[in-house]
Coordinates of C-alpha atoms in Angstrom, one line a residue:
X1 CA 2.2 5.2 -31.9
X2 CA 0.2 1.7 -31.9
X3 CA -2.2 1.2 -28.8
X4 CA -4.8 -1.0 -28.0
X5 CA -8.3 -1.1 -30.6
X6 CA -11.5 0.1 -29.1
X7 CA -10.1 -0.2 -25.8
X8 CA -13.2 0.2 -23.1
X9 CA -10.6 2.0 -20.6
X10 CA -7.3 3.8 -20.8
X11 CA -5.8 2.1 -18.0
X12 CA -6.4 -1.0 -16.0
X13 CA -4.8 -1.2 -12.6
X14 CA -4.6 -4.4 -10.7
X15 CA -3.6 -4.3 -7.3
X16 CA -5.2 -1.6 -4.6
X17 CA -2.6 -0.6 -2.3
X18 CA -1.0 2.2 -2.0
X19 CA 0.8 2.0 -5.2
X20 CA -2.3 0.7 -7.4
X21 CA -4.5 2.9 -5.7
X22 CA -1.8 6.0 -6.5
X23 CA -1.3 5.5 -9.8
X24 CA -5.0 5.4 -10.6
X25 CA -5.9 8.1 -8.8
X26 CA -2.6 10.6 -10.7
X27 CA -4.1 9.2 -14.0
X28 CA -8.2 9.8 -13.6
X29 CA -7.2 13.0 -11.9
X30 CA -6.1 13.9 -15.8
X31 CA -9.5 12.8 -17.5
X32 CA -8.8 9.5 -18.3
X33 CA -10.7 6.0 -18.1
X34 CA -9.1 3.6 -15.1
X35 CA -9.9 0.5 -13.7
X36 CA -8.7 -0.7 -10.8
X37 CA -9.0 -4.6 -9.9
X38 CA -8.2 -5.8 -6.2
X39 CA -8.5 -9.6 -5.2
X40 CA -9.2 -8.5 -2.0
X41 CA -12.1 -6.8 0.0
X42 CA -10.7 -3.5 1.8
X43 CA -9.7 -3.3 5.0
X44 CA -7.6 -5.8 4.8
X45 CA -4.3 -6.6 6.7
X46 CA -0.6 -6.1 5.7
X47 CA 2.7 -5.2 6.4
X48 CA 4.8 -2.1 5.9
X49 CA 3.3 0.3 8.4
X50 CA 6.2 2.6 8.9
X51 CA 6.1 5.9 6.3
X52 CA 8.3 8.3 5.3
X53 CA 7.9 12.4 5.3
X54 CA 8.5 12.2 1.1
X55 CA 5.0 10.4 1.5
X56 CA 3.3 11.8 3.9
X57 CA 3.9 15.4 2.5
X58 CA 4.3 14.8 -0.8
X59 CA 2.6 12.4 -2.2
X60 CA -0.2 12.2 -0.4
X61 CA -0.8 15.9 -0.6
X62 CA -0.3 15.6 -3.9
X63 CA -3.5 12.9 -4.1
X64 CA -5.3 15.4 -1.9
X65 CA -5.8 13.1 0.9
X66 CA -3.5 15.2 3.8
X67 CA -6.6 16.4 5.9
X68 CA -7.7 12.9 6.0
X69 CA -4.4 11.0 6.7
X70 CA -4.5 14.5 9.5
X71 CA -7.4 13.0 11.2
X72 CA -7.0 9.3 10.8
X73 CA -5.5 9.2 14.2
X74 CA -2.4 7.6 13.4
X75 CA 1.0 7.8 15.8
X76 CA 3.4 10.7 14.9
X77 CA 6.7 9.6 13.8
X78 CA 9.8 12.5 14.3
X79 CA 12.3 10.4 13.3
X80 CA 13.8 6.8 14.1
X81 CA 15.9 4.8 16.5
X82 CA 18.8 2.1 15.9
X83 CA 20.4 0.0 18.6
X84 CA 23.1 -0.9 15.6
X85 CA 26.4 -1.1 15.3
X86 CA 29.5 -0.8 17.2
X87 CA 27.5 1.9 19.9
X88 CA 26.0 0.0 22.6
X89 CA 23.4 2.8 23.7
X90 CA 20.5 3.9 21.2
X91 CA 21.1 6.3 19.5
X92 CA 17.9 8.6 17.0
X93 CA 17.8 10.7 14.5
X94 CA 15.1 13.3 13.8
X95 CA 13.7 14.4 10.0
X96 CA 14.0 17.9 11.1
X97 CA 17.9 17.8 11.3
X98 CA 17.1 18.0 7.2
X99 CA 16.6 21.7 6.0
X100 CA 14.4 19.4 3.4
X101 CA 12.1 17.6 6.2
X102 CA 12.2 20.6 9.0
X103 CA 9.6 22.9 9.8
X104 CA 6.3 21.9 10.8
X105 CA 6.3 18.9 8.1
X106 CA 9.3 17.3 9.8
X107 CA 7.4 14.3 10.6
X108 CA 5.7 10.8 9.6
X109 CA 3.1 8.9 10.6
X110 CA 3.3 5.2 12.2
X111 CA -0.5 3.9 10.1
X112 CA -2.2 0.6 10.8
X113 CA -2.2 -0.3 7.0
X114 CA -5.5 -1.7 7.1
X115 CA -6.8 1.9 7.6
X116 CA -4.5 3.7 5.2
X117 CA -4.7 1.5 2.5
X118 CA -8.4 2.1 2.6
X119 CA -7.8 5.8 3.3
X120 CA -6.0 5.9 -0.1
X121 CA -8.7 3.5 -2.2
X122 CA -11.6 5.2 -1.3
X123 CA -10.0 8.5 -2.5
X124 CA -9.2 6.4 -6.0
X125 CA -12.8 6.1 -6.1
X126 CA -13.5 9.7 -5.5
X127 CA -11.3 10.7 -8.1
X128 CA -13.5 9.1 -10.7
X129 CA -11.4 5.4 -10.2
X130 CA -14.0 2.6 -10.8
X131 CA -13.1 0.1 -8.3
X132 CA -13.8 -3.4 -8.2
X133 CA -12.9 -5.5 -5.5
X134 CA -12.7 -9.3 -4.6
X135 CA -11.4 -9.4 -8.6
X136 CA -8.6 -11.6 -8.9
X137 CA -7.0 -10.6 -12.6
X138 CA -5.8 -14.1 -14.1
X139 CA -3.9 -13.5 -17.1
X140 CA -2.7 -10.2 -19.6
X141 CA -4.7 -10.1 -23.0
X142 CA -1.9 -9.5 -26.0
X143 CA -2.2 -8.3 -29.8
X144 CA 1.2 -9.0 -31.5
X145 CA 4.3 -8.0 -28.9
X146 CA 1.1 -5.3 -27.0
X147 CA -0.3 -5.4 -23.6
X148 CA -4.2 -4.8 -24.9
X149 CA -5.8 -5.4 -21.1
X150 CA -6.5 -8.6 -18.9
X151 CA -8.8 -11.5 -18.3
X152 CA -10.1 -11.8 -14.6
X153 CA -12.8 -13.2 -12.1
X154 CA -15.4 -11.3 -10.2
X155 CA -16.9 -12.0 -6.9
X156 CA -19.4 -14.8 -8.1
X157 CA -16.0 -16.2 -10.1
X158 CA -17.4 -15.1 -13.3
X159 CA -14.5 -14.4 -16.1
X160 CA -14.4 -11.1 -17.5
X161 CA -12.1 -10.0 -20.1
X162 CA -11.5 -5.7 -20.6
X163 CA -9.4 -4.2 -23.3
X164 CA -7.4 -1.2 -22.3
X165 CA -4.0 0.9 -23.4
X166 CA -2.3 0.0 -20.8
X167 CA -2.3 -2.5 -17.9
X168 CA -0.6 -0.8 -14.5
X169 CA 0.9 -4.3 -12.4
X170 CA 1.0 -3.2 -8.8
X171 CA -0.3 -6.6 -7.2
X172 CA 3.0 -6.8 -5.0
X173 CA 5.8 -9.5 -3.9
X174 CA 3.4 -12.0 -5.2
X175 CA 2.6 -11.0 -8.4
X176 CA 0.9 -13.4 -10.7
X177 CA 1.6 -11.3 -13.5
X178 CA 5.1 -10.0 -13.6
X179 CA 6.6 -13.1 -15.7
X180 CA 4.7 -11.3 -18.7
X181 CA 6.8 -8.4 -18.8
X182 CA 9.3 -10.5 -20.2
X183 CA 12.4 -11.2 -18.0
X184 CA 13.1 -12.5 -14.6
X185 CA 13.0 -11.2 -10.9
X186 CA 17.0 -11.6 -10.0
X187 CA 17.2 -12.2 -6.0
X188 CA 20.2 -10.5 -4.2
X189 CA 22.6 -13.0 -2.5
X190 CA 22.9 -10.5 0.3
X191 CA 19.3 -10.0 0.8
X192 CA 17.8 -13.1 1.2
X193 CA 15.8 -12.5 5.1
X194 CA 12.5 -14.0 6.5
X195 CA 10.6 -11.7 9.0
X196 CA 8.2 -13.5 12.0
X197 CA 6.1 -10.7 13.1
X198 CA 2.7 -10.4 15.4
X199 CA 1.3 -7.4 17.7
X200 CA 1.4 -6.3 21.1
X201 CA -0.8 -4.8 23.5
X202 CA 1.1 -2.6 26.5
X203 CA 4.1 -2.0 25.4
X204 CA 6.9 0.5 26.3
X205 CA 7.2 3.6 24.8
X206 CA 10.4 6.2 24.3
X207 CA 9.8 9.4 25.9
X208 CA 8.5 12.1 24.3
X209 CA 8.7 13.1 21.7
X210 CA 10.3 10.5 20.4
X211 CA 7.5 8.0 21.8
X212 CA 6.7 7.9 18.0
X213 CA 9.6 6.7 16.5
X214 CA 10.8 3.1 14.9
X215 CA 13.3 1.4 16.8
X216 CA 15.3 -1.1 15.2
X217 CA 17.3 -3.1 17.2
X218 CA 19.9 -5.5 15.8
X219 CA 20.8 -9.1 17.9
X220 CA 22.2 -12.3 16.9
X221 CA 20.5 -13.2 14.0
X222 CA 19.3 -10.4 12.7
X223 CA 17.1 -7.6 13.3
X224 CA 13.6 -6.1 15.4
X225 CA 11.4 -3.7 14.6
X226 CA 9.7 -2.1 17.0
X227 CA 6.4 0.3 15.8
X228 CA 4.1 1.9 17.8
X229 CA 1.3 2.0 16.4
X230 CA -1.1 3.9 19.1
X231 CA -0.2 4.2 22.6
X232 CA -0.8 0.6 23.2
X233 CA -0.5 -1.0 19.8
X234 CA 3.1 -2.2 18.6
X235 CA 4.0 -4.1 15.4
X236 CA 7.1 -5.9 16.5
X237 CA 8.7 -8.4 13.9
X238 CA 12.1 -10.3 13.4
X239 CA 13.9 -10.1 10.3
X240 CA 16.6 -12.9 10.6
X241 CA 19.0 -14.4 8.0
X242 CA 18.2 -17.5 5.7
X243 CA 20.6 -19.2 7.9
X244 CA 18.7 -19.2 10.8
X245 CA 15.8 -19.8 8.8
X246 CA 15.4 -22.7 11.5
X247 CA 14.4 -20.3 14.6
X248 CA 11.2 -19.4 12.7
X249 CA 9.7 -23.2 11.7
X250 CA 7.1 -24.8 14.2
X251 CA 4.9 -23.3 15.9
X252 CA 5.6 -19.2 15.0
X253 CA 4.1 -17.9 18.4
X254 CA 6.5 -19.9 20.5
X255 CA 9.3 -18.9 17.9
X256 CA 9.0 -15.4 17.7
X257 CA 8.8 -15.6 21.9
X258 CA 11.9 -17.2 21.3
X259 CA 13.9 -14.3 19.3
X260 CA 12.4 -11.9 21.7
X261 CA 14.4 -13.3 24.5
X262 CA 17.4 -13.4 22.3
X263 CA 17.1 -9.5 22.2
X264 CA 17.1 -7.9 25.6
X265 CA 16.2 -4.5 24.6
X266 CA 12.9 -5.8 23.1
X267 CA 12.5 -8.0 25.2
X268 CA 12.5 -5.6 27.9
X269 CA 10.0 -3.2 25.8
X270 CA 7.5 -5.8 26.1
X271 CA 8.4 -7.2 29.8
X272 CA 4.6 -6.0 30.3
X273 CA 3.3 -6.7 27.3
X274 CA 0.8 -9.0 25.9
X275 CA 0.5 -10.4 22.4
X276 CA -2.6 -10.0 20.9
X277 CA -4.5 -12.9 20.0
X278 CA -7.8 -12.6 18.4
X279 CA -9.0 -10.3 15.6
X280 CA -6.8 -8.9 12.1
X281 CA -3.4 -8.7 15.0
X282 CA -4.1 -11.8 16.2
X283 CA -2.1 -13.8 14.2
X284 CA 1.5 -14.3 14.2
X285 CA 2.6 -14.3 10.5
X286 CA 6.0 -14.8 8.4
X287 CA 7.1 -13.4 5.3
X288 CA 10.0 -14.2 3.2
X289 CA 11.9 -10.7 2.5
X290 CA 13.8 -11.8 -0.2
X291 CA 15.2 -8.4 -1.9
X292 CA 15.4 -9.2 -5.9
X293 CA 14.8 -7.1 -9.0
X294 CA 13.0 -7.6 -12.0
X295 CA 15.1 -7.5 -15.1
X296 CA 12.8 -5.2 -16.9
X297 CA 10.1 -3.0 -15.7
X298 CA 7.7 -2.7 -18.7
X299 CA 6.9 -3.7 -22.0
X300 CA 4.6 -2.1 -24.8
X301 CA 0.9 -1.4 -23.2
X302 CA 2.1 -2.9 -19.6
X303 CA 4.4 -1.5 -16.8
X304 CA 5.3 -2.8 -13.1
X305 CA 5.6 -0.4 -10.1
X306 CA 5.8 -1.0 -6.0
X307 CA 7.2 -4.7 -5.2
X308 CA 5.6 -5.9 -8.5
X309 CA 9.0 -4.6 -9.8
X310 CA 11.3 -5.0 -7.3
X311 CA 12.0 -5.2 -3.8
X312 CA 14.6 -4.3 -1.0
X313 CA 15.0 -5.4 2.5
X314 CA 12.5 -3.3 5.0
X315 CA 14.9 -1.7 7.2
X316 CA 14.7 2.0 6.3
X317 CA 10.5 1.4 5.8
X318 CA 11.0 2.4 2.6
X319 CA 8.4 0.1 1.0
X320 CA 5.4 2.1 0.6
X321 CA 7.6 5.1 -0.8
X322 CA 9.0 3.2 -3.3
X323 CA 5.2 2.1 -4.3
X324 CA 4.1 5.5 -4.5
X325 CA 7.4 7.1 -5.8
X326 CA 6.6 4.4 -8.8
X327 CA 3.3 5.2 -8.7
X328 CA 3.9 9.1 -9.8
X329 CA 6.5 8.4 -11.8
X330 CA 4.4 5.2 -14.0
X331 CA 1.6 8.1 -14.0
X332 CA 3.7 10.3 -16.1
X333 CA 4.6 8.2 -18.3
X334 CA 1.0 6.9 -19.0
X335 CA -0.4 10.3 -19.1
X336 CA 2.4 11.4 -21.9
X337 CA 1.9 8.4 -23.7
X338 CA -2.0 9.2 -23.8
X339 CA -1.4 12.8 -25.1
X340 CA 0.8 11.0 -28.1
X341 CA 2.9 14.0 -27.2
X342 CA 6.3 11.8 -26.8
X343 CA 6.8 8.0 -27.9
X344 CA 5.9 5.2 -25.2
X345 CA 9.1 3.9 -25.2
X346 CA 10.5 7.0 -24.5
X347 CA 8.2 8.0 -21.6
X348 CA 9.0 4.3 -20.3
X349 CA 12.7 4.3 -20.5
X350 CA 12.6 7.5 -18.2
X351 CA 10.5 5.8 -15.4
X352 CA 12.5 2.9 -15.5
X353 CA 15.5 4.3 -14.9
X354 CA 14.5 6.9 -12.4
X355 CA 12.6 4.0 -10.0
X356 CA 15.9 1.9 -10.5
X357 CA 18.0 4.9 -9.5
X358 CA 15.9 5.2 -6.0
X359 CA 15.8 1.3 -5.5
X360 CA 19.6 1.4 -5.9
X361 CA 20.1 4.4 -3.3
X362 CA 18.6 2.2 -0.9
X363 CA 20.6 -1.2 -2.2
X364 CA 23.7 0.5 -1.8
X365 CA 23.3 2.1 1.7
X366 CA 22.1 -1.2 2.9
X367 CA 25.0 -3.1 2.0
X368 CA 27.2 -0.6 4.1
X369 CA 24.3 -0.3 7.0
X370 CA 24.2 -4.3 7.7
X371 CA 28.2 -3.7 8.6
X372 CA 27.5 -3.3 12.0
X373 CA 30.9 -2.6 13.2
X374 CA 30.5 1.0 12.5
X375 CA 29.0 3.5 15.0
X376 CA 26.5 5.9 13.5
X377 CA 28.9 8.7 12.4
X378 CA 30.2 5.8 10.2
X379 CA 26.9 5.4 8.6
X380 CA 25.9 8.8 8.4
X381 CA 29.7 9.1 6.1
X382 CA 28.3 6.2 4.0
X383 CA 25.2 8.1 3.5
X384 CA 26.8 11.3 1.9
X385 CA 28.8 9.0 -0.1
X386 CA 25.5 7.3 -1.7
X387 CA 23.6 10.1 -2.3
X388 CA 26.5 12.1 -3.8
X389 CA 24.7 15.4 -2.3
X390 CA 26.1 18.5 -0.8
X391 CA 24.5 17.8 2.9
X392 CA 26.2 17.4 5.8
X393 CA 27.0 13.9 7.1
X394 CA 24.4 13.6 9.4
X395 CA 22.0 15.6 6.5
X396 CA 22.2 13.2 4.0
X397 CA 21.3 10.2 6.1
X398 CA 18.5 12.0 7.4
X399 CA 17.6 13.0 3.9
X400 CA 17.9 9.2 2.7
X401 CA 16.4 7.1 5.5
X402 CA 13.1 9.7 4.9
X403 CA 13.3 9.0 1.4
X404 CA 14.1 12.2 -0.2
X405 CA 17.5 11.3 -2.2
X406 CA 16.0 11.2 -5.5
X407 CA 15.8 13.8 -7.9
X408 CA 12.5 15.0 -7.3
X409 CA 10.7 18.2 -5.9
X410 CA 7.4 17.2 -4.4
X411 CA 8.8 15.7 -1.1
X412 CA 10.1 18.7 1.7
X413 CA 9.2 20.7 4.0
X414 CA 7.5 24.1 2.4
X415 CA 10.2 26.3 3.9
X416 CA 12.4 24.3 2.0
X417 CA 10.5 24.2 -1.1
X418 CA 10.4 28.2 -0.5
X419 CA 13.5 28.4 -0.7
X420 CA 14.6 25.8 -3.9
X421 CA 12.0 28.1 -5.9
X422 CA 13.2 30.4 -5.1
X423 CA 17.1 29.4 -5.5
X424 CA 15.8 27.6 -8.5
X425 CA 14.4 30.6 -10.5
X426 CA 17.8 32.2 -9.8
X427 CA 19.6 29.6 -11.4
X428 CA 21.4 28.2 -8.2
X429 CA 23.1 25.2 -8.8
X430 CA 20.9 22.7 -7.7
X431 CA 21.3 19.4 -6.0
X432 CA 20.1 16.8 -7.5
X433 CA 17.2 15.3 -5.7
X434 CA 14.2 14.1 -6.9
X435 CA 12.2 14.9 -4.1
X436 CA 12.8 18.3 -4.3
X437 CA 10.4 18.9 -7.4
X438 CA 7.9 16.9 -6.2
X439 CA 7.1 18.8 -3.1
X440 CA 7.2 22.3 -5.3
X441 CA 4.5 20.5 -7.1
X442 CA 2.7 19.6 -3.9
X443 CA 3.2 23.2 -2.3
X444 CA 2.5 25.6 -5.2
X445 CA 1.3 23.5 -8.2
X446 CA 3.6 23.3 -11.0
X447 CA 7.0 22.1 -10.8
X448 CA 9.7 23.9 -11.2
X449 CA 13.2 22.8 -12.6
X450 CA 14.3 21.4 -16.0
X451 CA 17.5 19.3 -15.5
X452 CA 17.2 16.0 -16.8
X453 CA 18.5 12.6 -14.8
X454 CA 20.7 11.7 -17.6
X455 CA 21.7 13.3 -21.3
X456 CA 19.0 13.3 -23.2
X457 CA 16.2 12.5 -20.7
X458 CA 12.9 13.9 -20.4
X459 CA 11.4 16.4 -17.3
X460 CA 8.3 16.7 -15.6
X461 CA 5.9 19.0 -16.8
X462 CA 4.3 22.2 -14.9
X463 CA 1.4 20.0 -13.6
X464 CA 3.9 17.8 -12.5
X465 CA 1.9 15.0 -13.9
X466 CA 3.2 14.3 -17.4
X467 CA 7.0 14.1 -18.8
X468 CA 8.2 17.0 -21.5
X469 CA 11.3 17.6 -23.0
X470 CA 14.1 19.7 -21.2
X471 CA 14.4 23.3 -22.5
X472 CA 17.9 22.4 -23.7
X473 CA 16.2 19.6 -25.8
X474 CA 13.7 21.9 -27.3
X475 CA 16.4 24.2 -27.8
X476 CA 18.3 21.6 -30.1
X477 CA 15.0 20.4 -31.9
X478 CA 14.4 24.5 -33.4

């Protein structure tokens, strides 16, 4: 296969969140050369602060990062809780209600990102990651139809161009280099939201132990979160439609005051509350939540992963999994394609279609969760429909919403994973879920499992950190 001449790293990375700072950790943690390149100078704010259990317990084990994210202080999260629907009361869910989340696993964490992207960044750079930051990456260097590294700006706005094999885009929803992948981002006509969010100090909390948990409560024109981020701390933002893209113009304090009013549940959450209004939370900031997806997520010697690829709306907090999902998965293939084991293309092909298979789990559900004429046994039918799993109703939304409906191993509770080993090594017809070889990665180190996604597709390896043929396939090629 044809890769880069003299290249001075094997991958560059540019981006350092979670996903950027994932896949450059899963790939130095093999041997190889990485770069990562952030604009920015860590901590630094964003949004997304809501994680998953498939995360929290899988991947981040997986980086070797648990203890820390155990001590980082951040709020537990059991679960969620919807004002939605056709119900008028609340009603919650817990991850534990999933054989695949229960156990003493069965929970999240609520993180200020600012701290957790950090967290994750600084463990690149102990895995042998040489970070730069404040470097803004301005353009992709080509040979023929090859990705062959970048061109980008240090600190002191010096240009520097590097040569590598591949070029790993994780620089997010504004990503200055994704039109080089070839292809277009296509927006979803359903999907098309802006979110007004700011912080609050003194809010209410649900009792325990559910004080935790994300509350999302839909109102007129659209939807709240509500997340606690310590026992005073709440992110609280408004998603509403383009139509009423009106309600969030002018001044954005006085307009997200507005919406709160509109939505008496929040509004009585903060009825002692104060916005905060000095510091990284003072601010009262908008983003547009447009959900799209880019017609093609890589190209010879560059791949996109995390929003740099494709983006759905934030309801199910589902962002930063799908970054770090990508992350593993974009690590395998680059780690194959290093060995020379299996052809690039091939390695590529299989990531692609494995992240668009997750993205679309959550598309689809979507679509049927903003009906909200349903009442939550609706939605939990809906669920079990998507996923296509064996799981009760109420199972399979659980299993979804914590962002184990894939096909992979690494994201359950141990007792679970236990038990698919053991199940698996008997040859028990297995659900197909992503998450569940993932987490047998994370809990005993190999993975375990050889069913392909699709005819012909590849599997991960024992290490879990490469692709290899199925036994099937190797069966055919002797």
């Amino acid at each position: 296969m044809k890769h880069a001449i003299n290249p001075e790293f094997d991958v560059v990375v540019v981006g350092g969140g979670p996903g950027g700072s994932s896949v450059a950790s899963f790939v130095a943690m093999q041997g190889h050369r990485v770069l990562l390149l952030e604009k920015e100078e860590f901590p630094r704010h964003q949004i997304g602060e809501s994680l998953l259990p498939s995360t929290v317990h899988g991947i981040c084990k997986l980086l070797g990062v648990s203890e820390e994210l155990s001590q980082a202080g951040f709020m537990v999260k059991r679960g969620g809780t919807f004002r939605w629907g056709s119900n008028a009361e609340p009603w919650s869910f817990d991850f534990a209600l999933s054989p695949k989340f229960a156990g003493p696993t069965s929970f999240a964490y609520q993180v200020e990102r600012m701290k957790f992207d950090k967290l994750l960044l600084d463990n690149a750079r102990a895995k042998g990651v040489d970070v730069r930051e404040r470097s803004a990456v301005v353009d992709v260097l080509e040979e023929g139809d090859r990705v062959c590294g970048v061109s980008y700006d240090d600190e002191h706005g010096v240009r520097h161009t590097v040569r590598a094999t591949f070029v790993v885009d994780a620089s997010g929803n504004q990503s200055r280099l994704q039109g080089r992948i070839g292809g277009r981002r296509q927006y979803s006509e359903f999907f098309q939201n802006i979110a007004l969010f700011g912080y609050y100090e003194g809010g209410k909390r649900l009792p325990a132990p559910n004080s935790g948990n994300i509350t999302c409560v839909a109102f007129r024109s659209g939807w709240f979160w509500y997340i606690p981020l310590s026992d005073s701390l709440t992110s609280v933002g408004a998603v509403v439609r383009r139509d009423q893209a009106d309600q969030v113009r002018g001044d954005r304090a006085e307009a997200l005051a507005g919406l709160i009013k509109e939505c008496p549940l929040v509004s009585d959450y903060l009825s002692e509350a104060q916005r905060v209004r000095s510091g990284p939370y003072g601010e009262v900031r908008i983003r547009k939540d447009y959900s799209y997806l880019h017609d093609t997520f890589w190209r010879p010697g560059m791949v996109l992963i995390g929003d740099a690829a494709c983006f759905i709306d934030p309801l199910f907090s589902s962002g930063v999994h799908l970054a770090t999902y990508s992350a593993l998965l974009a690590a395998r293939s680059i780690n194959t394609s290093l060995l020379g084991d299996i052809d690039e293309r091939e390695c590529f092909i299989e990531y692609e279609q494995r992240y668009r298979k997750e993205y679309q789990l959550f598309h689809d559900f979507l679509m049927a969760f903003y009906d909200v004429n349903r009442d939550e046994q609706e939605y939990f039918g809906e669920a079990k429909r998507v996923t296509k799993g064996s799981a009760s109703e109420a199972e399979s939304f659980v299993e979804l919403v914590g962002g184990g409906a894939s096909d992979e191993s690494a994201l359950t509770s141990e007792a679970y994973q236990a038990q698919r080993k053991a199940d698996l090594l008997d040859h028990v017809p297995r659900i197909h879920w992503e998450g569940q070889r993932i987490q047998l990665q994370a809990a005993f180190g190999e993975a375990v499992g050889d069913t392909p996604l699709r005819h012909g597709g590849l599997v991960e390896s024992a290490d879990g950190m490469h692709w290899t043929k199925s036994a099937q396939e190797h069966a055919s090629l002797t």
